[in-house]
PDB file of C-alpha atoms in Angstrom:
ATOM      1  CA  UNK A   3     -17.480  -3.701  -8.001  1.00  0.00           C
ATOM      2  CA  UNK A   4     -16.389  -2.445 -11.476  1.00  0.00           C
ATOM      3  CA  UNK A   5     -18.523  -3.368 -14.441  1.00  0.00           C
ATOM      4  CA  UNK A   6     -16.756  -5.952 -16.627  1.00  0.00           C
ATOM      5  CA  UNK A   7     -15.742  -4.739 -20.067  1.00  0.00           C
ATOM      6  CA  UNK A   8     -17.867  -5.930 -22.914  1.00  0.00           C
ATOM      7  CA  UNK A   9     -15.176  -7.105 -25.361  1.00  0.00           C
ATOM      8  CA  UNK A  10     -17.284  -6.218 -28.382  1.00  0.00           C
ATOM      9  CA  UNK A  11     -18.748  -2.898 -27.184  1.00  0.00           C
ATOM     10  CA  UNK A  12     -17.867  -0.002 -29.497  1.00  0.00           C
ATOM     11  CA  UNK A  13     -15.604  -2.293 -31.535  1.00  0.00           C
ATOM     12  CA  UNK A  14     -15.417  -1.975 -35.298  1.00  0.00           C
ATOM     13  CA  UNK A  15     -15.558  -5.111 -37.454  1.00  0.00           C
ATOM     14  CA  UNK A  16     -12.021  -6.377 -37.898  1.00  0.00           C
ATOM     15  CA  UNK A  17     -10.122  -8.815 -40.108  1.00  0.00           C
ATOM     16  CA  UNK A  18      -7.577  -9.430 -37.318  1.00  0.00           C
ATOM     17  CA  UNK A  19      -6.950 -13.123 -36.715  1.00  0.00           C
ATOM     18  CA  UNK A  20      -7.954 -12.958 -33.037  1.00  0.00           C
ATOM     19  CA  UNK A  21     -11.617 -11.992 -32.764  1.00  0.00           C
ATOM     20  CA  UNK A  22     -11.503 -10.585 -29.224  1.00  0.00           C
ATOM     21  CA  UNK A  23      -8.679  -8.035 -29.185  1.00  0.00           C
ATOM     22  CA  UNK A  24      -9.324  -7.300 -25.494  1.00  0.00           C
ATOM     23  CA  UNK A  25      -8.370 -10.883 -24.664  1.00  0.00           C
ATOM     24  CA  UNK A  26      -5.781 -10.600 -21.871  1.00  0.00           C
ATOM     25  CA  UNK A  27      -3.737 -13.455 -23.319  1.00  0.00           C
ATOM     26  CA  UNK A  28      -3.537 -11.709 -26.683  1.00  0.00           C
ATOM     27  CA  UNK A  29      -2.602  -8.390 -25.111  1.00  0.00           C
ATOM     28  CA  UNK A  30       0.148 -10.116 -23.141  1.00  0.00           C
ATOM     29  CA  UNK A  31       1.366 -11.884 -26.287  1.00  0.00           C
ATOM     30  CA  UNK A  32       1.391  -8.702 -28.369  1.00  0.00           C
ATOM     31  CA  UNK A  33       3.417  -6.870 -25.737  1.00  0.00           C
ATOM     32  CA  UNK A  34       5.907  -9.724 -25.611  1.00  0.00           C
ATOM     33  CA  UNK A  35       6.076 -10.038 -29.392  1.00  0.00           C
ATOM     34  CA  UNK A  36       6.704  -6.298 -29.846  1.00  0.00           C
ATOM     35  CA  UNK A  37       9.721  -6.456 -27.523  1.00  0.00           C
ATOM     36  CA  UNK A  38      11.068  -9.615 -29.176  1.00  0.00           C
ATOM     37  CA  UNK A  39      10.773  -8.157 -32.640  1.00  0.00           C
ATOM     38  CA  UNK A  40      12.334  -4.780 -31.890  1.00  0.00           C
ATOM     39  CA  UNK A  41      15.193  -6.299 -29.885  1.00  0.00           C
ATOM     40  CA  UNK A  42      15.895  -8.922 -32.544  1.00  0.00           C
ATOM     41  CA  UNK A  43      15.988  -6.273 -35.277  1.00  0.00           C
ATOM     42  CA  UNK A  44      18.385  -4.073 -33.341  1.00  0.00           C
ATOM     43  CA  UNK A  45      15.992  -1.210 -32.674  1.00  0.00           C
ATOM     44  CA  UNK A  46      12.871   0.511 -33.990  1.00  0.00           C
ATOM     45  CA  UNK A  47      14.446   1.832 -37.205  1.00  0.00           C
ATOM     46  CA  UNK A  48      17.728  -0.055 -37.389  1.00  0.00           C
ATOM     47  CA  UNK A  49      17.862  -0.222 -41.191  1.00  0.00           C
ATOM     48  CA  UNK A  50      17.293   3.500 -41.755  1.00  0.00           C
ATOM     49  CA  UNK A  51      20.424   5.586 -42.452  1.00  0.00           C
ATOM     50  CA  UNK A  52      19.300   8.574 -40.337  1.00  0.00           C
ATOM     51  CA  UNK A  53      16.057   8.107 -38.392  1.00  0.00           C
ATOM     52  CA  UNK A  54      16.318  11.643 -36.969  1.00  0.00           C
ATOM     53  CA  UNK A  55      15.023  13.019 -40.295  1.00  0.00           C
ATOM     54  CA  UNK A  56      11.603  11.549 -39.467  1.00  0.00           C
ATOM     55  CA  UNK A  57       9.885  14.228 -37.402  1.00  0.00           C
ATOM     56  CA  UNK A  58       6.253  13.124 -37.891  1.00  0.00           C
ATOM     57  CA  UNK A  59       5.662   9.360 -37.750  1.00  0.00           C
ATOM     58  CA  UNK A  60       2.494   7.290 -38.155  1.00  0.00           C
ATOM     59  CA  UNK A  61       2.280   3.701 -36.878  1.00  0.00           C
ATOM     60  CA  UNK A  62      -0.535   1.792 -38.595  1.00  0.00           C
ATOM     61  CA  UNK A  63      -2.262  -0.986 -36.647  1.00  0.00           C
ATOM     62  CA  UNK A  64      -0.308   0.130 -33.588  1.00  0.00           C
ATOM     63  CA  UNK A  65      -1.723  -2.544 -31.284  1.00  0.00           C
ATOM     64  CA  UNK A  66      -0.358  -2.277 -27.748  1.00  0.00           C
ATOM     65  CA  UNK A  67       1.973   0.608 -28.790  1.00  0.00           C
ATOM     66  CA  UNK A  68       5.203  -1.285 -28.136  1.00  0.00           C
ATOM     67  CA  UNK A  69       6.926   0.097 -31.247  1.00  0.00           C
ATOM     68  CA  UNK A  70       5.691   3.635 -30.585  1.00  0.00           C
ATOM     69  CA  UNK A  71       6.871   3.599 -26.979  1.00  0.00           C
ATOM     70  CA  UNK A  72      10.376   2.476 -27.965  1.00  0.00           C
ATOM     71  CA  UNK A  73      10.454   5.047 -30.770  1.00  0.00           C
ATOM     72  CA  UNK A  74       9.481   7.797 -28.310  1.00  0.00           C
ATOM     73  CA  UNK A  75      12.169   6.690 -25.874  1.00  0.00           C
ATOM     74  CA  UNK A  76      14.841   6.416 -28.582  1.00  0.00           C
ATOM     75  CA  UNK A  77      14.022   9.580 -30.582  1.00  0.00           C
ATOM     76  CA  UNK A  78      12.754  12.351 -28.267  1.00  0.00           C
ATOM     77  CA  UNK A  79      12.244  14.801 -31.147  1.00  0.00           C
ATOM     78  CA  UNK A  80       9.735  12.602 -32.989  1.00  0.00           C
ATOM     79  CA  UNK A  81       6.033  13.435 -33.056  1.00  0.00           C
ATOM     80  CA  UNK A  82       4.309  10.038 -33.026  1.00  0.00           C
ATOM     81  CA  UNK A  83       0.771   8.969 -33.964  1.00  0.00           C
ATOM     82  CA  UNK A  84      -0.733   5.503 -33.632  1.00  0.00           C
ATOM     83  CA  UNK A  85      -3.935   4.224 -35.219  1.00  0.00           C
ATOM     84  CA  UNK A  86      -5.811   0.973 -34.665  1.00  0.00           C
ATOM     85  CA  UNK A  87      -9.285  -0.204 -35.599  1.00  0.00           C
ATOM     86  CA  UNK A  88      -9.892  -1.492 -32.057  1.00  0.00           C
ATOM     87  CA  UNK A  89     -11.172   0.915 -29.397  1.00  0.00           C
ATOM     88  CA  UNK A  90     -10.064  -1.514 -26.709  1.00  0.00           C
ATOM     89  CA  UNK A  91      -6.576  -1.761 -28.147  1.00  0.00           C
ATOM     90  CA  UNK A  92      -6.240   2.035 -28.263  1.00  0.00           C
ATOM     91  CA  UNK A  93      -7.371   2.296 -24.627  1.00  0.00           C
ATOM     92  CA  UNK A  94      -4.770  -0.295 -23.665  1.00  0.00           C
ATOM     93  CA  UNK A  95      -2.087   1.478 -25.739  1.00  0.00           C
ATOM     94  CA  UNK A  96      -2.801   4.795 -24.011  1.00  0.00           C
ATOM     95  CA  UNK A  97      -2.438   3.105 -20.621  1.00  0.00           C
ATOM     96  CA  UNK A  98       0.888   1.642 -21.717  1.00  0.00           C
ATOM     97  CA  UNK A  99       2.226   5.047 -22.731  1.00  0.00           C
ATOM     98  CA  UNK A 100       1.258   6.423 -19.318  1.00  0.00           C
ATOM     99  CA  UNK A 101       3.030   3.534 -17.590  1.00  0.00           C
ATOM    100  CA  UNK A 102       6.171   4.267 -19.636  1.00  0.00           C
ATOM    101  CA  UNK A 103       5.890   8.051 -19.093  1.00  0.00           C
ATOM    102  CA  UNK A 104       5.652   8.931 -22.795  1.00  0.00           C
ATOM    103  CA  UNK A 105       1.905   9.700 -22.902  1.00  0.00           C
ATOM    104  CA  UNK A 106       2.608  13.324 -23.868  1.00  0.00           C
ATOM    105  CA  UNK A 107       4.629  12.230 -26.908  1.00  0.00           C
ATOM    106  CA  UNK A 108       2.191   9.899 -28.646  1.00  0.00           C
ATOM    107  CA  UNK A 109      -1.251  10.652 -30.081  1.00  0.00           C
ATOM    108  CA  UNK A 110      -3.775   7.860 -30.706  1.00  0.00           C
ATOM    109  CA  UNK A 111      -6.828   7.528 -32.941  1.00  0.00           C
ATOM    110  CA  UNK A 112      -9.336   4.740 -33.499  1.00  0.00           C
ATOM    111  CA  UNK A 113      -9.097   4.437 -37.263  1.00  0.00           C
ATOM    112  CA  UNK A 114      -9.359   1.721 -39.913  1.00  0.00           C
ATOM    113  CA  UNK A 115      -6.172   1.502 -41.987  1.00  0.00           C
ATOM    114  CA  UNK A 116      -8.267  -0.047 -44.762  1.00  0.00           C
ATOM    115  CA  UNK A 117     -10.683   2.875 -44.748  1.00  0.00           C
ATOM    116  CA  UNK A 118     -10.383   6.662 -44.660  1.00  0.00           C
ATOM    117  CA  UNK A 119      -7.211   8.061 -43.076  1.00  0.00           C
ATOM    118  CA  UNK A 120      -8.217  11.354 -41.477  1.00  0.00           C
ATOM    119  CA  UNK A 121      -4.897  13.168 -41.821  1.00  0.00           C
ATOM    120  CA  UNK A 122      -3.766  15.966 -44.145  1.00  0.00           C
ATOM    121  CA  UNK A 123      -2.079  14.942 -47.396  1.00  0.00           C
ATOM    122  CA  UNK A 124       1.696  14.704 -47.101  1.00  0.00           C
ATOM    123  CA  UNK A 125       1.587  15.036 -43.306  1.00  0.00           C
ATOM    124  CA  UNK A 126       4.000  12.269 -42.212  1.00  0.00           C
ATOM    125  CA  UNK A 127       7.717  11.771 -42.852  1.00  0.00           C
ATOM    126  CA  UNK A 128       7.435   8.038 -42.131  1.00  0.00           C
ATOM    127  CA  UNK A 129       4.510   5.633 -42.174  1.00  0.00           C
ATOM    128  CA  UNK A 130       5.254   2.366 -40.369  1.00  0.00           C
ATOM    129  CA  UNK A 131       3.412  -0.970 -40.530  1.00  0.00           C
ATOM    130  CA  UNK A 132       4.405  -4.095 -38.632  1.00  0.00           C
ATOM    131  CA  UNK A 133       2.959  -7.604 -38.783  1.00  0.00           C
ATOM    132  CA  UNK A 134       0.116  -6.776 -41.156  1.00  0.00           C
ATOM    133  CA  UNK A 135      -0.106 -10.498 -41.936  1.00  0.00           C
ATOM    134  CA  UNK A 136      -2.513 -10.674 -38.997  1.00  0.00           C
ATOM    135  CA  UNK A 137      -5.192  -8.461 -40.558  1.00  0.00           C
ATOM    136  CA  UNK A 138      -4.496  -7.347 -44.165  1.00  0.00           C
ATOM    137  CA  UNK A 139      -5.871  -9.521 -46.976  1.00  0.00           C
ATOM    138  CA  UNK A 140      -4.020  -9.690 -50.281  1.00  0.00           C
ATOM    139  CA  UNK A 141      -6.728  -7.677 -52.108  1.00  0.00           C
ATOM    140  CA  UNK A 142      -6.506  -4.890 -49.488  1.00  0.00           C
ATOM    141  CA  UNK A 143      -2.855  -4.030 -50.132  1.00  0.00           C
ATOM    142  CA  UNK A 144      -3.131  -1.761 -53.221  1.00  0.00           C
ATOM    143  CA  UNK A 145      -5.879   0.412 -51.714  1.00  0.00           C
ATOM    144  CA  UNK A 146      -4.212   0.594 -48.308  1.00  0.00           C
ATOM    145  CA  UNK A 147      -0.771   1.506 -49.659  1.00  0.00           C
ATOM    146  CA  UNK A 148      -2.343   4.146 -51.895  1.00  0.00           C
ATOM    147  CA  UNK A 149      -3.955   5.762 -48.839  1.00  0.00           C
ATOM    148  CA  UNK A 150      -0.713   5.577 -46.873  1.00  0.00           C
ATOM    149  CA  UNK A 151       1.156   7.290 -49.676  1.00  0.00           C
ATOM    150  CA  UNK A 152      -1.413  10.095 -49.643  1.00  0.00           C
ATOM    151  CA  UNK A 153      -0.532  10.992 -46.051  1.00  0.00           C
ATOM    152  CA  UNK A 154       3.235  10.617 -46.609  1.00  0.00           C
ATOM    153  CA  UNK A 155       5.196  13.717 -47.642  1.00  0.00           C
ATOM    154  CA  UNK A 156       7.038  13.679 -50.987  1.00  0.00           C
ATOM    155  CA  UNK A 157      10.372  12.020 -50.308  1.00  0.00           C
ATOM    156  CA  UNK A 158       8.994  10.420 -47.144  1.00  0.00           C
ATOM    157  CA  UNK A 159       9.139   6.714 -46.390  1.00  0.00           C
ATOM    158  CA  UNK A 160       6.572   3.925 -46.241  1.00  0.00           C
ATOM    159  CA  UNK A 161       8.021   1.037 -44.207  1.00  0.00           C
ATOM    160  CA  UNK A 162       6.586  -2.481 -43.862  1.00  0.00           C
ATOM    161  CA  UNK A 163       7.924  -5.170 -41.533  1.00  0.00           C
ATOM    162  CA  UNK A 164       6.400  -8.613 -41.622  1.00  0.00           C
ATOM    163  CA  UNK A 165       7.040 -12.202 -40.725  1.00  0.00           C
ATOM    164  CA  UNK A 166       7.204 -15.420 -42.650  1.00  0.00           C
ATOM    165  CA  UNK A 167       4.143 -17.553 -41.999  1.00  0.00           C
ATOM    166  CA  UNK A 168       6.201 -20.259 -40.278  1.00  0.00           C
ATOM    167  CA  UNK A 169       8.990 -20.163 -37.710  1.00  0.00           C
ATOM    168  CA  UNK A 170      11.594 -22.856 -38.400  1.00  0.00           C
ATOM    169  CA  UNK A 171      12.447 -25.160 -35.515  1.00  0.00           C
ATOM    170  CA  UNK A 172      13.483 -28.687 -34.550  1.00  0.00           C
ATOM    171  CA  UNK A 173      10.082 -29.295 -32.951  1.00  0.00           C
ATOM    172  CA  UNK A 174       7.890 -31.515 -35.192  1.00  0.00           C
ATOM    173  CA  UNK A 175       4.755 -30.568 -33.249  1.00  0.00           C
ATOM    174  CA  UNK A 176       5.415 -26.832 -33.499  1.00  0.00           C
ATOM    175  CA  UNK A 177       5.979 -27.266 -37.224  1.00  0.00           C
ATOM    176  CA  UNK A 178       2.553 -28.938 -37.484  1.00  0.00           C
ATOM    177  CA  UNK A 179       0.934 -26.029 -35.636  1.00  0.00           C
ATOM    178  CA  UNK A 180       2.538 -23.560 -38.032  1.00  0.00           C
ATOM    179  CA  UNK A 181       1.335 -25.664 -40.981  1.00  0.00           C
ATOM    180  CA  UNK A 182      -2.203 -25.244 -39.659  1.00  0.00           C
ATOM    181  CA  UNK A 183      -1.697 -21.508 -39.167  1.00  0.00           C
ATOM    182  CA  UNK A 184      -0.311 -21.099 -42.678  1.00  0.00           C
ATOM    183  CA  UNK A 185      -3.296 -23.003 -44.086  1.00  0.00           C
ATOM    184  CA  UNK A 186      -5.711 -20.673 -42.255  1.00  0.00           C
ATOM    185  CA  UNK A 187      -3.844 -17.511 -43.257  1.00  0.00           C
ATOM    186  CA  UNK A 188      -3.909 -18.582 -46.897  1.00  0.00           C
ATOM    187  CA  UNK A 189      -7.585 -19.553 -46.910  1.00  0.00           C
ATOM    188  CA  UNK A 190      -8.482 -16.282 -45.158  1.00  0.00           C
ATOM    189  CA  UNK A 191      -6.640 -14.324 -47.854  1.00  0.00           C
ATOM    190  CA  UNK A 192      -3.691 -13.099 -45.782  1.00  0.00           C
ATOM    191  CA  UNK A 193      -1.070 -14.874 -47.947  1.00  0.00           C
ATOM    192  CA  UNK A 194      -0.489 -14.678 -51.700  1.00  0.00           C
ATOM    193  CA  UNK A 195       0.693 -18.302 -51.759  1.00  0.00           C
ATOM    194  CA  UNK A 196       0.429 -21.091 -49.195  1.00  0.00           C
ATOM    195  CA  UNK A 197       4.072 -21.065 -48.179  1.00  0.00           C
ATOM    196  CA  UNK A 198       6.215 -19.442 -45.512  1.00  0.00           C
ATOM    197  CA  UNK A 199       7.156 -16.506 -47.763  1.00  0.00           C
ATOM    198  CA  UNK A 200       3.600 -16.071 -49.032  1.00  0.00           C
ATOM    199  CA  UNK A 201       3.574 -12.442 -47.917  1.00  0.00           C
ATOM    200  CA  UNK A 202       7.176 -11.356 -47.353  1.00  0.00           C
ATOM    201  CA  UNK A 203       8.198 -12.263 -50.908  1.00  0.00           C
ATOM    202  CA  UNK A 204       5.623  -9.757 -52.203  1.00  0.00           C
ATOM    203  CA  UNK A 205       6.394  -6.687 -50.059  1.00  0.00           C
ATOM    204  CA  UNK A 206       8.910  -5.049 -52.403  1.00  0.00           C
ATOM    205  CA  UNK A 207       6.642  -5.664 -55.391  1.00  0.00           C
ATOM    206  CA  UNK A 208       3.678  -4.104 -53.588  1.00  0.00           C
ATOM    207  CA  UNK A 209       5.669  -0.972 -52.752  1.00  0.00           C
ATOM    208  CA  UNK A 210       6.892  -0.677 -56.330  1.00  0.00           C
ATOM    209  CA  UNK A 211       3.384  -1.143 -57.725  1.00  0.00           C
ATOM    210  CA  UNK A 212       1.909   1.601 -55.542  1.00  0.00           C
ATOM    211  CA  UNK A 213       4.493   4.063 -56.864  1.00  0.00           C
ATOM    212  CA  UNK A 214       7.271   3.996 -54.250  1.00  0.00           C
ATOM    213  CA  UNK A 215      10.802   4.642 -55.439  1.00  0.00           C
ATOM    214  CA  UNK A 216      14.176   3.385 -54.214  1.00  0.00           C
ATOM    215  CA  UNK A 217      12.513   0.306 -52.718  1.00  0.00           C
ATOM    216  CA  UNK A 218      14.873  -1.657 -50.484  1.00  0.00           C
ATOM    217  CA  UNK A 219      14.620  -4.697 -48.213  1.00  0.00           C
ATOM    218  CA  UNK A 220      16.468  -6.069 -45.222  1.00  0.00           C
ATOM    219  CA  UNK A 221      16.060  -9.609 -43.901  1.00  0.00           C
ATOM    220  CA  UNK A 222      16.453 -10.648 -40.273  1.00  0.00           C
ATOM    221  CA  UNK A 223      16.841 -14.158 -38.854  1.00  0.00           C
ATOM    222  CA  UNK A 224      16.007 -14.045 -35.136  1.00  0.00           C
ATOM    223  CA  UNK A 225      17.455 -17.035 -33.278  1.00  0.00           C
ATOM    224  CA  UNK A 226      15.938 -18.614 -30.158  1.00  0.00           C
ATOM    225  CA  UNK A 227      17.417 -21.408 -28.038  1.00  0.00           C
ATOM    226  CA  UNK A 228      16.245 -23.235 -24.926  1.00  0.00           C
ATOM    227  CA  UNK A 229      17.807 -22.022 -21.706  1.00  0.00           C
ATOM    228  CA  UNK A 230      18.119 -18.392 -22.798  1.00  0.00           C
ATOM    229  CA  UNK A 231      16.055 -15.309 -22.018  1.00  0.00           C
ATOM    230  CA  UNK A 232      15.168 -15.040 -25.721  1.00  0.00           C
ATOM    231  CA  UNK A 233      14.218 -18.715 -25.835  1.00  0.00           C
ATOM    232  CA  UNK A 234      11.868 -18.302 -22.884  1.00  0.00           C
ATOM    233  CA  UNK A 235      10.210 -15.325 -24.573  1.00  0.00           C
ATOM    234  CA  UNK A 236       9.735 -17.404 -27.738  1.00  0.00           C
ATOM    235  CA  UNK A 237       8.170 -20.221 -25.688  1.00  0.00           C
ATOM    236  CA  UNK A 238       5.701 -17.825 -24.069  1.00  0.00           C
ATOM    237  CA  UNK A 239       4.848 -16.248 -27.432  1.00  0.00           C
ATOM    238  CA  UNK A 240       4.125 -19.638 -29.035  1.00  0.00           C
ATOM    239  CA  UNK A 241       2.198 -20.840 -25.980  1.00  0.00           C
ATOM    240  CA  UNK A 242      -0.169 -17.876 -26.243  1.00  0.00           C
ATOM    241  CA  UNK A 243      -0.252 -17.646 -30.057  1.00  0.00           C
ATOM    242  CA  UNK A 244      -1.694 -21.100 -30.565  1.00  0.00           C
ATOM    243  CA  UNK A 245      -4.271 -20.531 -27.839  1.00  0.00           C
ATOM    244  CA  UNK A 246      -5.591 -17.188 -29.085  1.00  0.00           C
ATOM    245  CA  UNK A 247      -5.549 -18.073 -32.796  1.00  0.00           C
ATOM    246  CA  UNK A 248      -7.114 -21.504 -32.392  1.00  0.00           C
ATOM    247  CA  UNK A 249     -10.648 -20.257 -33.269  1.00  0.00           C
ATOM    248  CA  UNK A 250      -9.219 -18.666 -36.440  1.00  0.00           C
ATOM    249  CA  UNK A 251      -7.454 -21.901 -37.434  1.00  0.00           C
ATOM    250  CA  UNK A 252     -10.636 -23.882 -36.759  1.00  0.00           C
ATOM    251  CA  UNK A 253     -12.843 -21.399 -38.628  1.00  0.00           C
ATOM    252  CA  UNK A 254     -10.898 -21.983 -41.840  1.00  0.00           C
ATOM    253  CA  UNK A 255     -10.955 -25.779 -41.495  1.00  0.00           C
ATOM    254  CA  UNK A 256      -7.236 -26.122 -40.846  1.00  0.00           C
ATOM    255  CA  UNK A 257      -7.147 -27.477 -37.261  1.00  0.00           C
ATOM    256  CA  UNK A 258      -6.210 -31.122 -36.825  1.00  0.00           C
ATOM    257  CA  UNK A 259      -8.612 -33.248 -34.780  1.00  0.00           C
ATOM    258  CA  UNK A 260      -5.859 -33.848 -32.226  1.00  0.00           C
ATOM    259  CA  UNK A 261      -4.985 -30.141 -31.966  1.00  0.00           C
ATOM    260  CA  UNK A 262      -4.780 -30.218 -28.168  1.00  0.00           C
ATOM    261  CA  UNK A 263      -2.353 -33.145 -28.178  1.00  0.00           C
ATOM    262  CA  UNK A 264      -0.171 -31.514 -30.831  1.00  0.00           C
ATOM    263  CA  UNK A 265      -0.204 -28.235 -28.890  1.00  0.00           C
ATOM    264  CA  UNK A 266       0.889 -29.981 -25.669  1.00  0.00           C
ATOM    265  CA  UNK A 267       3.572 -31.904 -27.537  1.00  0.00           C
ATOM    266  CA  UNK A 268       4.890 -28.619 -28.960  1.00  0.00           C
ATOM    267  CA  UNK A 269       5.122 -27.130 -25.463  1.00  0.00           C
ATOM    268  CA  UNK A 270       7.025 -30.201 -24.276  1.00  0.00           C
ATOM    269  CA  UNK A 271       9.396 -30.139 -27.266  1.00  0.00           C
ATOM    270  CA  UNK A 272      10.141 -26.437 -26.779  1.00  0.00           C
ATOM    271  CA  UNK A 273      11.238 -27.273 -23.225  1.00  0.00           C
ATOM    272  CA  UNK A 274      13.889 -29.725 -24.437  1.00  0.00           C
ATOM    273  CA  UNK A 275      17.468 -28.509 -23.839  1.00  0.00           C
ATOM    274  CA  UNK A 276      18.394 -28.774 -27.519  1.00  0.00           C
ATOM    275  CA  UNK A 277      15.380 -26.813 -28.796  1.00  0.00           C
ATOM    276  CA  UNK A 278      16.120 -24.042 -31.254  1.00  0.00           C
ATOM    277  CA  UNK A 279      14.013 -21.917 -33.616  1.00  0.00           C
ATOM    278  CA  UNK A 280      14.456 -19.184 -36.196  1.00  0.00           C
ATOM    279  CA  UNK A 281      11.963 -16.362 -36.805  1.00  0.00           C
ATOM    280  CA  UNK A 282      12.498 -14.868 -40.263  1.00  0.00           C
ATOM    281  CA  UNK A 283      11.487 -11.227 -40.660  1.00  0.00           C
ATOM    282  CA  UNK A 284      11.638  -8.902 -43.661  1.00  0.00           C
ATOM    283  CA  UNK A 285      11.500  -5.107 -43.712  1.00  0.00           C
ATOM    284  CA  UNK A 286      10.731  -3.389 -47.024  1.00  0.00           C
ATOM    285  CA  UNK A 287      10.655   0.371 -47.503  1.00  0.00           C
ATOM    286  CA  UNK A 288      10.424   2.937 -50.273  1.00  0.00           C
ATOM    287  CA  UNK A 289      10.168   6.662 -50.832  1.00  0.00           C
ATOM    288  CA  UNK A 290       7.169   8.609 -52.052  1.00  0.00           C
ATOM    289  CA  UNK A 291       8.139  10.307 -55.335  1.00  0.00           C
ATOM    290  CA  UNK A 292       8.921  14.011 -55.226  1.00  0.00           C
ATOM    291  CA  UNK A 293       7.151  16.306 -57.732  1.00  0.00           C
ATOM    292  CA  UNK A 294       9.097  16.733 -60.943  1.00  0.00           C
ATOM    293  CA  UNK A 295      10.544  20.202 -61.473  1.00  0.00           C
ATOM    294  CA  UNK A 296       8.932  22.105 -64.313  1.00  0.00           C
TER     295      UNK A 296
END
């Protein structure tokens, strides 16, 4: 009989909002969320004029490797690297790349994005970050972006994609759950202000402050309705999200006493035939300055 995995063995301390990143529910949710996000945005690099110019690409906080796998499948010439602080997550990501037959195209490292990045200066054409709201605190951004710029080549791109802290819907109970989540994210230092745009509204400013040039943004409004494939995916994502993040919401004193009842009500309301929701996403990107000619 195989020895059960110790979820905390060889794991580095993490600021991620789910303590046990080997939790099967969270792994399932992350896989689902990756597919939803990429599909809703029209591809892995849909806003970039010519993604084929990116030959070496780093994905920071790569999680289950969903973005990397789709990038490998879409752009066969790319050399892809994923880093994550979690040993368990990297093991899972490697298994996913084998299952999708792209294991020879993607390199993985256990590495803390908030610490030392063990890559040569100017090594990557593109550095990609998605959904950092789950682990980056507001005071971490300047240091982290500075380190990411160091490993980006002059003229290369740093790209951040993140979500508003609340999905809009016609479900009162789901709205209450997101209010609790937003409260916890703010108290934990993941939001600059306690509002839906408490992170996304700051992304362009953060890139400008760290020295990026030609900073641009693109907003996405992903729509989900009951009775559709996309709507079912949204239901499953929300069902798992408010299970796996419940300890985080409780830790920061933001969980209502009747959390279970609100959660069940949200599931029931999302099953109503007129249910609809919008997931607002923002991508911000900028170029590392090129050396000035003497």
